[in-house]
Coordinates of C-alpha atoms and ligand atoms in Angstrom, one line a residue:
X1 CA 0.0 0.0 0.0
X2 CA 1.1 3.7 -0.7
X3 CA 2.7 5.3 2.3
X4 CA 1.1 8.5 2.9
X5 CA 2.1 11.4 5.6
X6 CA 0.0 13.3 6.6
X7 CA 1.0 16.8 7.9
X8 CA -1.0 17.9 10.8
X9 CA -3.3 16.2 12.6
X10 CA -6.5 18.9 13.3
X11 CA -9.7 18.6 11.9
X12 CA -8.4 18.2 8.7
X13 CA -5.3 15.8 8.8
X14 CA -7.5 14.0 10.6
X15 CA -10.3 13.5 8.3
X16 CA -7.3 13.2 5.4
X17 CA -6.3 10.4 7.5
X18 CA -9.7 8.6 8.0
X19 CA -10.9 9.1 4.0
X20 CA -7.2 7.2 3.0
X21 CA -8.5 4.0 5.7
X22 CA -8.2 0.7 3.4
X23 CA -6.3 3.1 0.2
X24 CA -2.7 3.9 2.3
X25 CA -0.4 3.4 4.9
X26 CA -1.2 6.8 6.6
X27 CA 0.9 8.4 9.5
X28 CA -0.4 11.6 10.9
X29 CA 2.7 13.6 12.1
X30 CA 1.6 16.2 14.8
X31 CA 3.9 19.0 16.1
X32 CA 1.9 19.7 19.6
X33 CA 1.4 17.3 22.1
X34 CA -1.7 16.9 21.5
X35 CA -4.3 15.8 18.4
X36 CA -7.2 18.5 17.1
X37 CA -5.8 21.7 16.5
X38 CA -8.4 24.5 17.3
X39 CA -10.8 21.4 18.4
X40 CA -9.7 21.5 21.5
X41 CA -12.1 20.9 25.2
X42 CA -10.1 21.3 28.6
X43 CA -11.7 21.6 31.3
X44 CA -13.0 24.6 33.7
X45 CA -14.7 24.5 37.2
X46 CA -15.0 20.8 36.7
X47 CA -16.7 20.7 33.8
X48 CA -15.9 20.1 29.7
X49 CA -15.2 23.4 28.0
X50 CA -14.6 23.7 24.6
X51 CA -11.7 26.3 23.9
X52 CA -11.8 26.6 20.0
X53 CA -14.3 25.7 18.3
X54 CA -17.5 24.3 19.8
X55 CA -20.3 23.7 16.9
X56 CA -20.4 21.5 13.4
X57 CA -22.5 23.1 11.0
X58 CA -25.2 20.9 9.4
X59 CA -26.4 23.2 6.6
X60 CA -24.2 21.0 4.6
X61 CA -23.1 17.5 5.3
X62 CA -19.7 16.7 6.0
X63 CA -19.0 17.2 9.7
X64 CA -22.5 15.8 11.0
X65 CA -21.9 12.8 8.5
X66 CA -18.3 12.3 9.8
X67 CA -19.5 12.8 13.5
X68 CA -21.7 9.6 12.7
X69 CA -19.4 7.6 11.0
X70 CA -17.1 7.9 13.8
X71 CA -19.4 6.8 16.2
X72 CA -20.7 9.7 18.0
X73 CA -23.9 10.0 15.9
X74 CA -25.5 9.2 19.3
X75 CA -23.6 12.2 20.9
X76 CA -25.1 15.0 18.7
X77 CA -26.9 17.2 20.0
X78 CA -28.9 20.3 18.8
X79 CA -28.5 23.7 20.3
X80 CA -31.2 25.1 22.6
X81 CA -33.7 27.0 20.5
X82 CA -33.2 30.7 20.6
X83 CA -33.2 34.0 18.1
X84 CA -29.7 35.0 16.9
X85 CA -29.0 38.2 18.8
X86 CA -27.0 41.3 18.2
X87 CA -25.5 43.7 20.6
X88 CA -26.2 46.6 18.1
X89 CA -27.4 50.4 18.8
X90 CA -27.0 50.0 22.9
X91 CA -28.8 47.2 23.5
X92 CA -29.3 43.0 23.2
X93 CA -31.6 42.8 20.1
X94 CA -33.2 39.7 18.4
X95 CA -32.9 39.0 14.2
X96 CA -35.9 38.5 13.3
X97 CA -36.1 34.4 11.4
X98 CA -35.7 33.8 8.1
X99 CA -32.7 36.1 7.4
X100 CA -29.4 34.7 5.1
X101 CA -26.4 35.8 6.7
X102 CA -28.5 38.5 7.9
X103 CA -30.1 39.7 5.8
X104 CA -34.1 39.9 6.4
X105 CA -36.0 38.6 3.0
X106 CA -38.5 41.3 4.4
X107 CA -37.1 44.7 5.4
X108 CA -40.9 44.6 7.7
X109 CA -39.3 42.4 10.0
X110 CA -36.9 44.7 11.4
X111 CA -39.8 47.4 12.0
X112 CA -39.5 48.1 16.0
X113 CA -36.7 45.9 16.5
X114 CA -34.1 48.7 16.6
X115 CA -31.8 46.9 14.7
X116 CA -31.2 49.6 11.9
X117 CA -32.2 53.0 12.1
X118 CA -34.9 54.7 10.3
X119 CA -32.7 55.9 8.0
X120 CA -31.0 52.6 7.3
X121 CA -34.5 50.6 7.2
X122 CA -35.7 53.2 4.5
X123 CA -32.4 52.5 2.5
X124 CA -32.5 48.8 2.8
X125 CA -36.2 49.3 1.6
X126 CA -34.9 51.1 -1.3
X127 CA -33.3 47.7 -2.8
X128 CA -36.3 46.4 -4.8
X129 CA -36.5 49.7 -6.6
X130 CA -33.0 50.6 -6.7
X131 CA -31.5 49.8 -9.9
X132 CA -29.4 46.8 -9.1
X133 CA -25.3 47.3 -9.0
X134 CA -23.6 44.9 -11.5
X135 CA -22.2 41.6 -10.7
X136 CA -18.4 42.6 -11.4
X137 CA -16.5 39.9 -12.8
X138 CA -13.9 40.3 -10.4
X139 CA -13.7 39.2 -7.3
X140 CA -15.2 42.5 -4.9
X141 CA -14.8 42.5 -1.3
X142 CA -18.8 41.9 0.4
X143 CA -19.2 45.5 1.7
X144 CA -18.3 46.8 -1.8
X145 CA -21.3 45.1 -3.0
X146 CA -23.7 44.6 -0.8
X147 CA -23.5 48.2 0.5
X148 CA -24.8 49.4 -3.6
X149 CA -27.6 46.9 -2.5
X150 CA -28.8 47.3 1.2
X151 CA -27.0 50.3 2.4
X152 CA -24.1 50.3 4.6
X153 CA -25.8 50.5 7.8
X154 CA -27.2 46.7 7.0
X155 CA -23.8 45.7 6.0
X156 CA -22.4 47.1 8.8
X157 CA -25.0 46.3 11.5
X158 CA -26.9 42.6 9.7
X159 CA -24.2 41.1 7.8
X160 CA -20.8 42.1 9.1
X161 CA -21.6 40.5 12.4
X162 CA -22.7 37.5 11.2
X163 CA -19.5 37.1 8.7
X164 CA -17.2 38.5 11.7
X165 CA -18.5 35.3 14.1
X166 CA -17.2 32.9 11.4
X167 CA -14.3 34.6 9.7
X168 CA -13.2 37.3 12.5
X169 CA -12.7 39.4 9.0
X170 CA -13.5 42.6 7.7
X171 CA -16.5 43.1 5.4
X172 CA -13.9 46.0 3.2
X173 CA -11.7 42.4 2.5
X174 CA -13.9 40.0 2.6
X175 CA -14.2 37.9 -0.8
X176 CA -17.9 38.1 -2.2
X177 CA -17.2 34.9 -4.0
X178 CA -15.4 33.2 -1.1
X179 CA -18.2 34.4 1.6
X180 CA -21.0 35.1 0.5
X181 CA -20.9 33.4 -3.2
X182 CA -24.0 31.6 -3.7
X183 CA -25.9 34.6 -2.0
X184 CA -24.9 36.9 -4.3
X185 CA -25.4 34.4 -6.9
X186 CA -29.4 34.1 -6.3
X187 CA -30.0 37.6 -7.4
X188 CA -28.4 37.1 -10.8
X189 CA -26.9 40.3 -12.1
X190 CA -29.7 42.9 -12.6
X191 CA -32.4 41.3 -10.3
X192 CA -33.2 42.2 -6.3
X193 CA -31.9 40.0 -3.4
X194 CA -34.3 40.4 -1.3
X195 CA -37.2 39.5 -3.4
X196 CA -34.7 36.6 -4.4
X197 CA -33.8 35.1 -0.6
X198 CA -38.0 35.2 -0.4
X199 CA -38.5 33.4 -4.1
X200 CA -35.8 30.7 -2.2
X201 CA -37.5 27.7 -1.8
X202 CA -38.1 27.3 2.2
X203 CA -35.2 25.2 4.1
X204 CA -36.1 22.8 5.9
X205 CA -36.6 23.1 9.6
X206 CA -33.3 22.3 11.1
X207 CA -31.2 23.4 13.5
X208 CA -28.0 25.1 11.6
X209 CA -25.2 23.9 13.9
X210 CA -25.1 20.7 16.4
X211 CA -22.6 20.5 19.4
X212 CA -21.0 16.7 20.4
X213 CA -22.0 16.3 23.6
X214 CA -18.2 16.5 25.8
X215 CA -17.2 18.6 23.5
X216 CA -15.9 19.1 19.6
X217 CA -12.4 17.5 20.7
X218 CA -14.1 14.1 21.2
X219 CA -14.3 14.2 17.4
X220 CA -10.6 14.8 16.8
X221 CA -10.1 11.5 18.9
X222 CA -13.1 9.7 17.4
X223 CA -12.0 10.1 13.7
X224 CA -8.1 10.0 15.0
X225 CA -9.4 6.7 16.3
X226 CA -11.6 5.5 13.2
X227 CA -8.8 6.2 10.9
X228 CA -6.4 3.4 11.8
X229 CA -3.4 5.5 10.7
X230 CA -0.5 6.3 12.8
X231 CA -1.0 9.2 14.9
X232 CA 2.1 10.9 16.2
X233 CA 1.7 13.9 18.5
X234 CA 4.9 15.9 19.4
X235 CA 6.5 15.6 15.9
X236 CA 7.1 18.8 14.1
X237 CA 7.8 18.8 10.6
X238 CA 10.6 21.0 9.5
X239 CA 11.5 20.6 5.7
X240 CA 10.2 18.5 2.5
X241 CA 12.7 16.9 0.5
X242 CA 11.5 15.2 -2.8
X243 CA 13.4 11.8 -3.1
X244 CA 12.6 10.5 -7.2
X245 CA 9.0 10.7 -7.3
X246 CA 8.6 10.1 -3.8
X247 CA 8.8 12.3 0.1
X248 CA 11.3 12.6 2.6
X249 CA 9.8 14.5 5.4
X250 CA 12.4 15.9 8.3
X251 CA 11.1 16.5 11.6
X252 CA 12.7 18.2 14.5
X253 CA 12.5 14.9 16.8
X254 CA 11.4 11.8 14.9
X255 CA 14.2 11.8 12.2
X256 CA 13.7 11.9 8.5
X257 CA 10.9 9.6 7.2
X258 CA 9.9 8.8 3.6
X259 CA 6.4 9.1 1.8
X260 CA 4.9 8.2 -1.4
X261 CA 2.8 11.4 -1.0
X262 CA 2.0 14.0 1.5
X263 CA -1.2 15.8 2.4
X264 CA -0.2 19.1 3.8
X265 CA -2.9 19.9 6.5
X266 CA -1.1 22.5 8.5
X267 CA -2.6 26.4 8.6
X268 CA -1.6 28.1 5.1
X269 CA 1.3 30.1 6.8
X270 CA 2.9 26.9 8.1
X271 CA 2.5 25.1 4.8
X272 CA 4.4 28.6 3.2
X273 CA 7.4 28.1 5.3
X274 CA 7.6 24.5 4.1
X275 CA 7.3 24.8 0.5
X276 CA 9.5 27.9 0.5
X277 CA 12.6 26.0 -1.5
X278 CA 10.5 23.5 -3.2
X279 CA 7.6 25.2 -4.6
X280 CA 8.2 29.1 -4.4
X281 CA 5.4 30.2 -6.4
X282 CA 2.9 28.2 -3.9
X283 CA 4.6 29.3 -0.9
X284 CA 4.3 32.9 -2.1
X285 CA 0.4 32.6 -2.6
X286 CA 0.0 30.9 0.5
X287 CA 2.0 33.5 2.6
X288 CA -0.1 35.9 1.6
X289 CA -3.2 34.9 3.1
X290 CA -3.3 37.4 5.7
X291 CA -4.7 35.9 9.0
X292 CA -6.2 36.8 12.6
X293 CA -5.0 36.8 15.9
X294 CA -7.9 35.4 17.8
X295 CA -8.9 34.7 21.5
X296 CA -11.9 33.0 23.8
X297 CA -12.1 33.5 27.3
X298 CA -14.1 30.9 28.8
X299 CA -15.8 32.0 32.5
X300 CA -17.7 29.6 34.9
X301 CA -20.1 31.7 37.4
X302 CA -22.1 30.0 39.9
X303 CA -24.6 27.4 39.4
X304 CA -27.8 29.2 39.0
X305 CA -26.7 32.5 37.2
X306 CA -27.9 30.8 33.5
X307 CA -31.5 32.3 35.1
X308 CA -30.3 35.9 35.2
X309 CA -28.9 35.8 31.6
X310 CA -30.8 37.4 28.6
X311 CA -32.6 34.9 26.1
X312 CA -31.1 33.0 23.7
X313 CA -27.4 31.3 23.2
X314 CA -25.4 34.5 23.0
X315 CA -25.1 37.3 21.1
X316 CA -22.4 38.6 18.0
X317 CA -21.5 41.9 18.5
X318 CA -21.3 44.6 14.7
X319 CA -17.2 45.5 14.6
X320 CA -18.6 49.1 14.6
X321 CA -20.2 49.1 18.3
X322 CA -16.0 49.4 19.1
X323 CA -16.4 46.6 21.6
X324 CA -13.6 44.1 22.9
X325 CA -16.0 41.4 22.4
X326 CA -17.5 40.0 18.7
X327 CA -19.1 37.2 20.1
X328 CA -20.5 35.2 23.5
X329 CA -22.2 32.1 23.8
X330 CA -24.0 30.6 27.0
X331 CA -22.3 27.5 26.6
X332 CA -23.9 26.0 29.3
X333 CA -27.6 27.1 28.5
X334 CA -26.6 26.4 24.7
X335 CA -25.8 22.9 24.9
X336 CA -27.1 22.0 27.9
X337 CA -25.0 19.7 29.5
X338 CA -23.7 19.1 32.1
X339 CA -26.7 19.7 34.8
X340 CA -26.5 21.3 37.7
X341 CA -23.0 22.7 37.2
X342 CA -21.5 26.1 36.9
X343 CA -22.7 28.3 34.1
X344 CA -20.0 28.8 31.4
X345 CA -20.1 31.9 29.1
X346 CA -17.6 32.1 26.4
X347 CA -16.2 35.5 24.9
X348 CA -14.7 35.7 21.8
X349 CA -12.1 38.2 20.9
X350 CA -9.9 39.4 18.3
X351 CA -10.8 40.6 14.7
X352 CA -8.1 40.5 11.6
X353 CA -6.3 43.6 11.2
X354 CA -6.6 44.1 15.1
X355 CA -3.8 43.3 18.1
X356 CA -5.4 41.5 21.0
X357 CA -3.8 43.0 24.4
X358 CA -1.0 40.7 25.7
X359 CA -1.9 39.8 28.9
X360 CA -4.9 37.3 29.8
X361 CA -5.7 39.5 33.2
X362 CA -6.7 42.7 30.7
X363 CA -8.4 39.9 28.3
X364 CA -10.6 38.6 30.8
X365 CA -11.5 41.9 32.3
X366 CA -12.3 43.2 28.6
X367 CA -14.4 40.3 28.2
X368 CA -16.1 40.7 31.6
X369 CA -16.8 43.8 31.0
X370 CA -18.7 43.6 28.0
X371 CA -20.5 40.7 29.2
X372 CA -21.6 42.7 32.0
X373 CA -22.7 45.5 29.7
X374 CA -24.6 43.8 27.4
X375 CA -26.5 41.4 30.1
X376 CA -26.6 42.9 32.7
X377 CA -24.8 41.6 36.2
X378 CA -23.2 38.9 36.6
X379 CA -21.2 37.7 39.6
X380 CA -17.8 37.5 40.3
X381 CA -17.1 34.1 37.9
X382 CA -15.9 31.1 39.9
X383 CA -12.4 30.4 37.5
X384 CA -11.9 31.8 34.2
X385 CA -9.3 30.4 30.9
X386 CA -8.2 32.5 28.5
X387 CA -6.9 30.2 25.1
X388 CA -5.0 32.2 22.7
X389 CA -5.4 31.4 19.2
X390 CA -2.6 33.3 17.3
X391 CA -3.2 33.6 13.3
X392 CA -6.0 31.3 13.9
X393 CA -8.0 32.2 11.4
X394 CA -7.5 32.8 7.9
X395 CA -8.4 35.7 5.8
X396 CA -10.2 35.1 3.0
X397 CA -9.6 38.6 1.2
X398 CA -10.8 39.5 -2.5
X399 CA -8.8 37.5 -5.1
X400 CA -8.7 34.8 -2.0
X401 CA -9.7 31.9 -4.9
X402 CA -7.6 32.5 -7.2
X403 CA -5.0 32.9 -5.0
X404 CA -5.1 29.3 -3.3
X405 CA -5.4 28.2 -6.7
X406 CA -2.1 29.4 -8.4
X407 CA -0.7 27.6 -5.1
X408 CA -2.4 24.3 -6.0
X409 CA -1.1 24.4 -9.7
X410 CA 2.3 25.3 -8.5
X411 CA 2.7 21.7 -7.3
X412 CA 1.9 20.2 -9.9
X413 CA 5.1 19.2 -11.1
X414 CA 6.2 17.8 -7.6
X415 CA 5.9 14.2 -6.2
X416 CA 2.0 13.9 -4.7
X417 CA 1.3 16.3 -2.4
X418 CA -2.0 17.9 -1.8
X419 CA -3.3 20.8 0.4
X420 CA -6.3 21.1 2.8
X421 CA -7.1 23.1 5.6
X422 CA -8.8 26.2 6.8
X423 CA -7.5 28.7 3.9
X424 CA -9.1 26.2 1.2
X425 CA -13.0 25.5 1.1
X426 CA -13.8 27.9 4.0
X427 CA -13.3 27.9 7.6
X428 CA -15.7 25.8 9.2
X429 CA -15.3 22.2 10.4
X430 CA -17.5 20.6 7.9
X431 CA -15.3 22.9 5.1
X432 CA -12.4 21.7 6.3
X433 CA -13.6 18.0 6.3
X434 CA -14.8 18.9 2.6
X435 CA -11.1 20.3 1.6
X436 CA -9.4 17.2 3.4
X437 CA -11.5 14.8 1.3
X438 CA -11.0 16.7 -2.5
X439 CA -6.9 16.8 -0.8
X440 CA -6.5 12.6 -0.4
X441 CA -9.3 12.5 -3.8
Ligands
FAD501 C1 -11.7 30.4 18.4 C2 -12.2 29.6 17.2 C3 -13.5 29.1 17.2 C4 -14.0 28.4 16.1 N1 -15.3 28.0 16.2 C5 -15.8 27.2 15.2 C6 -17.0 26.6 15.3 O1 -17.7 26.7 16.3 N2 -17.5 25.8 14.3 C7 -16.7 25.6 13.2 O2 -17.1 24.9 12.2 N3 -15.5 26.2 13.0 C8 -15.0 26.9 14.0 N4 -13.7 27.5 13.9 C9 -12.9 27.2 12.7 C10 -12.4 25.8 12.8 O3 -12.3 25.3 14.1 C11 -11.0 25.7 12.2 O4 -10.9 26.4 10.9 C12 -10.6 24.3 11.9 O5 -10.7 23.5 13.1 C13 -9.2 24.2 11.4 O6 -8.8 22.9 11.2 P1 -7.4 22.5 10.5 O7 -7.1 21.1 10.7 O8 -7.5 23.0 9.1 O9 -6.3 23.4 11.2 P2 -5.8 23.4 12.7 O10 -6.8 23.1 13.6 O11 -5.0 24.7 12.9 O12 -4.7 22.2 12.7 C14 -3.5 22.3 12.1 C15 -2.5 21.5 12.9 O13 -1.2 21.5 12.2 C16 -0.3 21.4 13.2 N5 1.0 21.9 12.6 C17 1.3 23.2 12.2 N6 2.6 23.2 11.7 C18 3.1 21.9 11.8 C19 4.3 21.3 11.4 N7 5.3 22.0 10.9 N8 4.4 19.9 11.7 C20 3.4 19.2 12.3 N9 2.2 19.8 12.6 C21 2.1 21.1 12.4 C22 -0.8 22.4 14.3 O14 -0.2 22.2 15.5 C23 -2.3 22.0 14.3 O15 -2.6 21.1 15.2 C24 -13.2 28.2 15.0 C25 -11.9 28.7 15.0 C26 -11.4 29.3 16.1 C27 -10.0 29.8 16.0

């Protein structure tokens, strides 16, 4: 059987490795000392946390499917019912349903909810009779279009926050195509979105992400598990030699070890560094994805303080408010487990194009600040973790496509080696899973 390495064992490695089961020999080579990258649960006040990222989406089917082919279909569980909620204009305010990414099929809905103002509910009215602005043929960043459609108060206050809780990115960067593609797509070139996201036919009533009860790291081990492949944690990879038309792979503690081919499932910056002699052109496209600095502060409070909190799961917070925070989730109330233990909040911080403060003490207080501000009191929390995810999130910027694919033709000409990964098919679990599979395809 073909010998396969497989660089990086998050999400993606992972599910690289489990796809090749029964095709290849597969050895997962991990440089920390532990498996699922930013799938990661520790444990606060007694109880499972998850630090990075804590939801599979199951609009599409890749991380819900894997989830069950793992064994942990039994162990999915859907997220407490609840509006998605915005910390917008001074004050916790519900979206109304129905809205894409945002965006309200019926400028109606919004009436009294205070989520634009007058002004910017009158201009997002405006888009039906507004002549549409053309579908450029280049890639445009979201803001630059949407804002010709709906105004920039709804970009700004219904669609930035939304975008900002996935990719931490700025709606001036953001690729249309890469974000918000098949959105922009539905309206066709001259036609209006909104009377578009109504003629859509209705989705089915579903919830749009489900948790894994424990926490998202017990699906790192599950498919680490399922894969049969070698896992080895603690093994950073340091060069890429090509050896005829196979791999030798260096690493800074487990020697050199050969490879028919490689899946390279490392963030893109890391993969940069390691094609920088062997594939310049690649390594140049992928160093250029810029990326986010990024940071969750988890906080237990007291058994009982889940009743004094607003309703719903959380709330994203528009980059224009100027606040610390862009996002919290009640993890506890969210997911509901476990019972009867402390309630844990999470804060997320850190936008791109932004510097997080360096110290956790000033992190947490930021974090407990706006917390406070936006739901009211809360008591003094009970133990607190702040997990730093540096570059953590990739940027995908106008020209973002085209970009990651002058990297993928630059290897052409190289023994096998394939790329997956956040900076490929989007940033999500199940688009990671969806990268790792076309990788090992
Ligand atoms: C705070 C946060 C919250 C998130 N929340 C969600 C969410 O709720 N739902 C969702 O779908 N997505 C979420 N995401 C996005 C998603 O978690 C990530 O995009 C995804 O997990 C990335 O997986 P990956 O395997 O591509 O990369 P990573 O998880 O970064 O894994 C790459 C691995 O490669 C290893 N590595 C790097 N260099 C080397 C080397 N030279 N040798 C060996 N190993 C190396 C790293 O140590 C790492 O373990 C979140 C992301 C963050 C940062």
């Amino acid at each position: 059987m073909r010998r396969v390495i497989v660089i990086g064992g998050g999400i993606s490695g992972l599910a690289a490795a489990w796809s090749l089961r029964g095709r290849a020999e597969a050895t997962v080579l991990e440089a920390d000392d532990r498996i699922g990258g930013k799938l990661r649960t520790g444990t606060l006040a007694g109880v499972p946390v998850d630090e990075g990222a804590e939801s599979l989406m199951a609009l599409r089917p890749e991380a819900v499917d894997l989830a069950q082919a793992v064994g942990l279909g039994a162990d999915l569980r859907d997220p407490a019912p609840g509006p998605v909620t915005l910390w917008s204009r001074g004050a916790l305010r519900a979206l109304p349903p129905g809205h894409v990414m945002g965006v309200p099929p019926d400028p109606s809905a919004l009436e009294g909810t205070g989520l634009l103002s007058e002004p910017g509910l009158a201009r997002l009215r405006q888009e039906e009779t507004l002549p549409a602005p053309p579908l450029e043929a280049r890639d445009v960043s979201v803001a630059e279009y949407l804002t010709g459609r709906l105004g920039r108060e709804a970009v700004d206050r219904l669609v930035e926050p939304l975008l900002g809780g996935v990719y931490a990115g700025e709606v001036d960067r953001l690729s249309l195509r890469s974000a918000l593609g098949p959105v922009a797509a539905l309206a066709g070139p001259g036609g209006s979105l909104l009377a578009a996201l109504r003629d859509r036919p209705a989705r089915p009533a579903r919830a749009v992400v489900r948790g894994v009860t424990g926490g998202t790291g017990r699906l790192a081990a599950a498919v680490a598990r399922a894969s049969g492949a070698r896992i080895e944690t603690g093994v950073r990879v340091t060069a890429l030699r090509r050896a005829g038309g196979a791999w030798r792979v260096a690493t800074a503690s487990s020697g050199v070890l050969t490879a028919d081919a490689v899946v390279l499932a490392v963030p893109a910056h890391a993969a940069a560094r390691l094609l920088a002699g062997l594939a310049p052109e690649a390594a140049e496209a992928l160093g250029g994805v810029r990326h986010a600095d990024t940071a969750v502060v988890s906080l237990a409070f007291p058994p009982g303080t889940e009743a004094g909190l607003p309703p719903g799961n959380g709330f994203l917070v528009p980059a224009v408010e100027g606040r610390a925070v862009k996002a919290a989730t009640y993890l506890s109330r969210k997911w509901a487990w476990p019972a009867g233990g402390p309630c844990v909040v999470r804060a997320s911080l850190g936008r791109a194009g932004a510097t997080l403060p360096r110290s956790d003490a000033e992190l947490t207080a930021l974090a407990l600040a706006d917390l406070r501000a936006a739901a009211g009191p809360l008591p003094a929390p009970l133990a607190t973790r702040v997990t730093r995810w540096p570059a953590g999130l990739p940027q995908y910027d106008t020209g973002h496509a085209t970009r990651m694919a002058r990297a993928r033709a630059a290897l052409t000409d190289l023994p096998p080696l394939t790329l997956c990964g956040a900076a490929h098919q989007g940033v999500g679990i199940a688009a990671c899973i969806a990268s790792a599979y076309t990788a090992t395809r």
